CSV table of C-alpha atoms in Angstrom, one decimal:
chain,number,residue,atom,x,y,z
A,13,MET,CA,-185.4,144.2,-33.3
A,14,PRO,CA,-184.9,146.7,-30.4
A,15,LYS,CA,-181.5,148.4,-30.8
A,16,LYS,CA,-180.1,147.0,-27.5
A,17,ASP,CA,-180.6,143.3,-28.4
A,18,HIS,CA,-176.8,142.8,-29.0
A,19,SER,CA,-175.6,144.3,-25.7
A,20,LEU,CA,-178.4,142.6,-23.7
A,21,SER,CA,-177.6,139.3,-25.4
A,22,GLN,CA,-173.9,139.6,-24.4
A,23,LEU,CA,-174.9,140.4,-20.9
A,24,TYR,CA,-177.2,137.3,-20.7
A,25,ASP,CA,-174.4,135.1,-22.2
A,26,HIS,CA,-171.8,136.3,-19.7
A,27,LEU,CA,-174.1,136.1,-16.7
A,28,SER,CA,-175.3,132.6,-17.8
A,29,ARG,CA,-171.9,131.2,-18.1
A,30,PHE,CA,-171.0,132.5,-14.7
A,31,THR,CA,-174.2,131.2,-13.2
A,32,ILE,CA,-173.7,127.7,-14.6
A,33,TRP,CA,-170.1,127.6,-13.3
A,34,ILE,CA,-171.2,128.7,-9.8
A,35,LYS,CA,-174.1,126.1,-9.8
A,36,ARG,CA,-171.8,123.3,-10.9
A,37,PHE,CA,-169.1,124.0,-8.3
A,38,SER,CA,-171.4,125.0,-5.5
A,39,ALA,CA,-171.7,122.6,-2.5
A,40,PHE,CA,-175.3,123.5,-2.0
A,41,GLY,CA,-177.8,121.1,-3.5
A,42,LYS,CA,-178.3,119.8,-7.0
A,43,LEU,CA,-177.9,121.8,-10.2
A,44,THR,CA,-181.1,123.9,-10.9
A,45,LEU,CA,-181.8,125.6,-14.2
A,46,THR,CA,-184.0,128.2,-12.6
A,47,MET,CA,-182.4,131.7,-12.6
A,48,HIS,CA,-185.1,133.6,-10.7
A,49,LYS,CA,-184.9,135.1,-7.2
A,50,ARG,CA,-184.6,132.7,-4.4
A,51,LEU,CA,-187.7,133.8,-2.5
A,52,GLN,CA,-188.1,133.1,1.2
A,53,ILE,CA,-190.5,130.2,1.5
A,54,PRO,CA,-193.5,130.8,3.7
A,55,PRO,CA,-193.2,128.9,7.0
A,56,GLU,CA,-196.2,126.7,6.2
A,57,LEU,CA,-194.6,125.5,3.0
A,58,THR,CA,-191.0,125.0,4.2
A,59,ASP,CA,-191.4,121.2,4.6
A,60,GLY,CA,-192.3,120.9,0.9
A,61,TYR,CA,-189.1,122.5,-0.2
A,62,ARG,CA,-186.6,120.7,1.9
A,63,GLY,CA,-183.7,119.6,-0.3
A,64,ARG,CA,-184.9,121.7,-3.2
A,65,GLU,CA,-183.8,125.0,-4.6
A,66,ALA,CA,-185.9,127.9,-3.2
A,67,SER,CA,-185.9,129.4,-6.6
A,68,GLU,CA,-188.4,126.7,-7.7
A,69,PHE,CA,-191.0,128.2,-5.5
A,70,ILE,CA,-192.0,130.9,-8.0
A,71,ASN,CA,-192.2,128.3,-10.7
A,72,ASP,CA,-194.7,126.3,-8.6
A,73,LEU,CA,-196.7,129.3,-7.7
A,74,THR,CA,-197.1,130.5,-11.3
A,75,LEU,CA,-197.9,127.0,-12.4
A,76,LYS,CA,-200.8,126.9,-9.9
A,77,LYS,CA,-202.0,130.3,-11.1
A,78,ALA,CA,-201.8,129.1,-14.8
A,79,GLY,CA,-204.3,126.3,-14.2
A,80,LEU,CA,-202.9,124.4,-17.2
A,81,GLN,CA,-204.9,121.8,-19.0
A,82,GLU,CA,-203.5,118.9,-21.0
A,83,ASN,CA,-201.9,119.6,-24.4
A,84,GLN,CA,-202.1,123.4,-24.1
A,85,ARG,CA,-199.5,125.6,-25.8
A,86,ILE,CA,-197.3,127.7,-23.4
A,87,LEU,CA,-194.8,130.4,-24.1
A,88,ASP,CA,-192.1,131.3,-21.6
A,89,ALA,CA,-191.1,134.8,-22.7
A,90,GLY,CA,-187.5,135.1,-21.3
A,91,CYS,CA,-187.0,131.5,-20.5
A,92,GLY,CA,-183.3,131.5,-19.5
A,93,PHE,CA,-182.1,127.9,-19.2
A,94,GLY,CA,-185.7,126.5,-19.4
A,95,GLY,CA,-186.1,126.1,-15.7
A,96,THR,CA,-189.7,127.1,-15.6
A,97,ILE,CA,-190.6,125.0,-18.6
A,98,PHE,CA,-188.9,121.9,-17.2
A,99,ARG,CA,-190.6,122.4,-13.8
A,100,TRP,CA,-194.0,122.8,-15.3
A,101,LEU,CA,-193.5,119.8,-17.5
A,102,GLU,CA,-193.1,117.7,-14.4
A,103,SER,CA,-196.7,118.4,-13.5
A,104,GLN,CA,-198.5,119.0,-16.8
A,105,LYS,CA,-197.7,117.8,-20.3
A,106,GLY,CA,-198.2,120.3,-23.1
A,107,TYR,CA,-196.3,122.0,-25.9
A,108,TYR,CA,-193.9,124.5,-24.5
A,109,THR,CA,-191.9,127.2,-26.3
A,110,GLY,CA,-189.1,129.3,-24.7
A,111,TYR,CA,-187.7,132.6,-26.0
A,112,THR,CA,-184.3,133.9,-25.0
A,113,LEU,CA,-181.9,136.5,-26.4
A,114,SER,CA,-178.9,134.4,-25.2
A,115,PRO,CA,-177.4,131.8,-27.6
A,116,TYR,CA,-175.7,130.2,-24.6
A,117,GLN,CA,-179.0,129.9,-22.7
A,118,HIS,CA,-180.5,128.4,-25.8
A,119,LYS,CA,-177.7,125.9,-26.0
A,120,ILE,CA,-178.0,124.8,-22.4
A,121,ALA,CA,-181.9,124.6,-22.5
A,122,SER,CA,-182.0,122.6,-25.8
A,123,ARG,CA,-179.3,120.2,-24.6
A,124,GLU,CA,-181.3,119.6,-21.4
A,125,ALA,CA,-184.5,119.0,-23.3
A,126,ARG,CA,-182.6,116.3,-25.3
A,127,ARG,CA,-181.1,114.8,-22.2
A,128,ARG,CA,-184.6,114.6,-20.5
A,129,GLN,CA,-186.1,113.2,-23.8
A,130,LEU,CA,-188.6,116.1,-23.9
A,131,THR,CA,-188.0,117.4,-27.3
A,132,ASP,CA,-191.5,116.4,-28.4
A,133,TYR,CA,-192.9,118.7,-25.7
A,134,CYS,CA,-190.6,121.7,-25.6
A,135,ARG,CA,-188.4,123.8,-27.9
A,136,PHE,CA,-186.3,126.8,-27.4
A,137,GLN,CA,-185.6,129.8,-29.7
A,138,VAL,CA,-183.1,132.7,-29.8
A,139,ARG,CA,-185.8,135.3,-30.3
A,140,ASN,CA,-187.0,138.6,-28.9
A,141,PHE,CA,-190.5,138.5,-27.4
A,142,GLU,CA,-191.1,142.0,-28.6
A,143,GLU,CA,-191.2,140.7,-32.2
A,144,PRO,CA,-194.7,139.7,-33.4
A,145,LEU,CA,-195.5,136.1,-32.3
A,146,LYS,CA,-196.0,133.7,-35.2
A,147,GLU,CA,-198.3,131.4,-33.4
A,148,LYS,CA,-201.0,131.4,-30.8
A,149,PHE,CA,-200.6,130.3,-27.1
A,150,ASP,CA,-203.0,129.3,-24.3
A,151,VAL,CA,-200.7,130.7,-21.7
A,152,ILE,CA,-197.8,133.2,-21.7
A,153,VAL,CA,-195.5,133.4,-18.7
A,154,ALA,CA,-192.9,136.1,-18.2
A,155,ILE,CA,-190.9,135.9,-14.9
A,156,GLU,CA,-188.4,138.7,-14.3
A,157,SER,CA,-188.1,139.4,-18.0
A,158,LEU,CA,-190.4,142.3,-18.8
A,159,LEU,CA,-188.0,144.5,-16.9
A,160,HIS,CA,-185.9,144.4,-20.1
A,161,ALA,CA,-188.7,145.2,-22.5
A,162,ASN,CA,-187.9,148.3,-24.5
A,163,GLU,CA,-191.6,149.2,-25.0
A,164,LEU,CA,-194.0,147.8,-22.4
A,165,LYS,CA,-197.2,148.7,-24.3
A,166,LEU,CA,-195.9,147.2,-27.5
A,167,THR,CA,-195.0,144.0,-25.6
A,168,MET,CA,-198.4,143.8,-24.0
A,169,ASN,CA,-200.1,144.2,-27.3
A,170,ASN,CA,-197.8,141.6,-28.8
A,171,PHE,CA,-198.7,139.2,-26.1
A,172,ARG,CA,-202.4,139.9,-26.5
A,173,GLU,CA,-202.2,139.2,-30.2
A,174,GLY,CA,-200.4,135.9,-29.4
A,175,LEU,CA,-203.1,134.6,-27.1
A,176,VAL,CA,-206.0,132.3,-28.0
A,177,PRO,CA,-209.5,133.6,-27.0
A,178,GLY,CA,-209.6,133.2,-23.2
A,179,GLY,CA,-205.8,132.8,-22.9
A,180,LYS,CA,-203.9,133.9,-19.9
A,181,ILE,CA,-200.7,135.9,-19.3
A,182,ILE,CA,-198.8,135.5,-16.0
A,183,ILE,CA,-196.2,138.2,-15.2
A,184,VAL,CA,-193.8,138.3,-12.3
A,185,ASP,CA,-191.4,141.2,-12.0
A,186,ASP,CA,-189.7,144.0,-10.1
A,187,VAL,CA,-192.0,147.1,-10.2
A,188,TYR,CA,-191.0,150.6,-9.1
A,189,HIS,CA,-193.6,152.4,-7.0
A,190,GLN,CA,-192.1,155.6,-5.7
A,191,GLY,CA,-192.9,158.3,-8.2
A,192,ASN,CA,-190.7,158.9,-11.2
A,193,PRO,CA,-188.0,156.2,-11.4
A,194,ARG,CA,-185.7,158.3,-13.6
A,195,ALA,CA,-185.3,160.8,-10.7
A,196,ASP,CA,-183.7,158.0,-8.6
A,197,ILE,CA,-179.9,157.8,-8.8
A,198,ASP,CA,-179.9,154.0,-8.1
A,199,VAL,CA,-182.4,153.5,-10.9
A,200,ARG,CA,-180.3,155.5,-13.4
A,201,LYS,CA,-177.2,153.5,-12.5
A,202,LEU,CA,-179.1,150.2,-12.6
A,203,MET,CA,-180.4,151.1,-16.1
A,204,LYS,CA,-176.7,151.5,-17.2
A,205,ASN,CA,-175.6,148.3,-15.5
A,206,TRP,CA,-178.4,146.2,-17.0
A,207,PHE,CA,-179.0,148.0,-20.3
A,208,LEU,CA,-182.5,148.8,-19.2
A,209,PRO,CA,-184.8,151.3,-20.9
A,210,GLY,CA,-186.1,152.3,-17.5
A,211,LEU,CA,-187.9,150.7,-14.5
A,212,TRP,CA,-191.6,150.1,-15.2
A,213,THR,CA,-194.1,151.2,-12.6
A,214,ARG,CA,-197.5,149.7,-11.8
A,215,LYS,CA,-199.1,152.6,-13.7
A,216,ASP,CA,-197.1,151.6,-16.8
A,217,TYR,CA,-198.4,148.0,-16.5
A,218,MET,CA,-202.0,149.2,-15.9
A,219,ASN,CA,-201.8,151.4,-19.0
A,220,GLY,CA,-200.3,148.6,-21.1
A,221,PHE,CA,-203.0,146.2,-20.0
A,222,ARG,CA,-205.8,148.6,-20.7
A,223,GLU,CA,-204.6,149.7,-24.1
A,224,SER,CA,-204.0,146.1,-25.2
A,225,GLY,CA,-207.5,145.0,-24.1
A,226,LEU,CA,-206.2,142.8,-21.3
A,227,ARG,CA,-208.2,142.3,-18.0
A,228,ILE,CA,-206.5,141.7,-14.7
A,229,VAL,CA,-207.8,138.5,-13.1
A,230,GLU,CA,-205.6,138.5,-10.0
A,231,GLU,CA,-202.7,140.5,-8.5
A,232,THR,CA,-200.4,139.2,-5.8
A,233,ASP,CA,-197.8,141.2,-3.9
A,234,LEU,CA,-194.8,138.9,-3.1
A,235,THR,CA,-192.5,141.7,-1.9
A,236,GLY,CA,-192.3,140.3,1.6
A,237,LEU,CA,-190.7,137.1,0.3
A,238,VAL,CA,-187.8,138.9,-1.4
A,239,PRO,CA,-184.6,138.5,0.7
A,240,VAL,CA,-182.8,141.8,1.2
A,241,TRP,CA,-179.4,142.6,2.8
A,242,SER,CA,-179.0,145.3,5.4
A,243,ARG,CA,-178.5,148.8,4.0
A,244,ASN,CA,-175.0,149.0,5.6
A,245,ARG,CA,-173.9,145.7,4.0
A,246,LEU,CA,-175.3,146.8,0.6
A,247,LYS,CA,-173.4,150.1,0.9
A,248,VAL,CA,-170.1,148.3,1.5
A,249,TYR,CA,-170.6,145.9,-1.4
A,250,ILE,CA,-171.8,148.6,-3.8
A,251,HIS,CA,-168.8,150.9,-3.0
A,252,PHE,CA,-166.4,148.1,-3.4
A,253,LEU,CA,-167.8,146.9,-6.8
A,254,GLU,CA,-167.9,150.5,-8.0
A,255,TRP,CA,-164.2,150.9,-7.2
A,256,ILE,CA,-163.3,147.6,-8.9
A,257,SER,CA,-165.4,148.6,-12.0
A,258,ARG,CA,-163.6,151.9,-12.4
A,259,ILE,CA,-160.2,150.4,-12.6
A,260,MET,CA,-161.2,147.3,-14.6
A,261,PRO,CA,-160.5,147.4,-18.4
A,262,ARG,CA,-163.4,146.9,-20.7
A,263,GLY,CA,-164.3,143.3,-21.5
A,264,SER,CA,-166.2,140.3,-20.3
A,265,LEU,CA,-165.2,140.6,-16.6
A,266,LYS,CA,-166.1,144.2,-16.4
A,267,LEU,CA,-169.5,143.5,-18.0
A,268,LEU,CA,-170.0,140.7,-15.4
A,269,MET,CA,-168.9,142.9,-12.6
A,270,GLU,CA,-171.3,145.7,-13.5
A,271,ALA,CA,-174.2,143.2,-13.9
A,272,HIS,CA,-173.7,142.1,-10.3
A,273,LEU,CA,-173.4,145.7,-9.3
A,274,GLY,CA,-176.8,146.2,-10.8
A,275,GLY,CA,-178.2,143.4,-8.8
A,276,PHE,CA,-177.0,145.0,-5.5
A,277,ARG,CA,-178.5,148.3,-6.7
A,278,LEU,CA,-181.8,146.6,-7.2
A,279,GLN,CA,-181.6,145.1,-3.7
A,280,ARG,CA,-180.9,148.6,-2.3
A,281,LEU,CA,-184.1,149.9,-4.0
A,282,TYR,CA,-185.9,147.1,-2.2
A,283,SER,CA,-184.3,148.0,1.1
A,284,HIS,CA,-185.6,151.6,0.7
A,285,LYS,CA,-189.1,150.2,0.0
A,286,LYS,CA,-189.0,151.6,-3.6
A,287,MET,CA,-189.7,148.3,-5.3
A,288,LYS,CA,-192.4,145.7,-5.3
A,289,TYR,CA,-192.3,142.1,-6.5
A,290,LEU,CA,-195.7,141.6,-8.1
């Protein structure tokens, strides 16, 4: 396993517990198990999402691109609480597998599968998607998870080996596009906050696809749908969280604080037009 599995697993566990707590006590809408970005819904589609969490939009968009057929096998690499799998299952029956590094996410997803009586159709595993896949899949989906891959080329090759002939991979993630990411102070601090090996660029993805024998069928830029705060507001929040983090003792709360600090740093990279959501 990659050497940072343990730290990343802890980060996911703490963030997941906080996320579930916020969702349960929030006054806004029903509990959703999707943890992805809440994208801005295009005006022509707004009516279809009234009363729903905006975070479901990316699940619906990727489902459309997947073009699933009945009884196919699907892997969600970095499944979180299983939100994408449960959403896809509403439209297309199949055999779904979800990988997560977080035991807590696994617990919530498995419990929800039992509650919905879907255990014949989906299963969840505490597993790193960078390990060799032990079975073949028709579709692999990875939404906001490859950012944490230690070796992108290894992951791409691993996915390729796990696909049936003619299989499809759908990736949605934050992609750096302003030169060398390691030269950016916000990137270096984000790497520390989120235990990242780096920020992958589009060139990194292209090299990974080519060397793994994968062919790009379609590429879509969703950057314009990513909500971003003003630079001044981000500056205030980042400075405040940095101050809190410096005086906070090591422990779960500090880990959670720095994770949220990383989220604001990523937003600031978007505000400076250094990131794309592809």
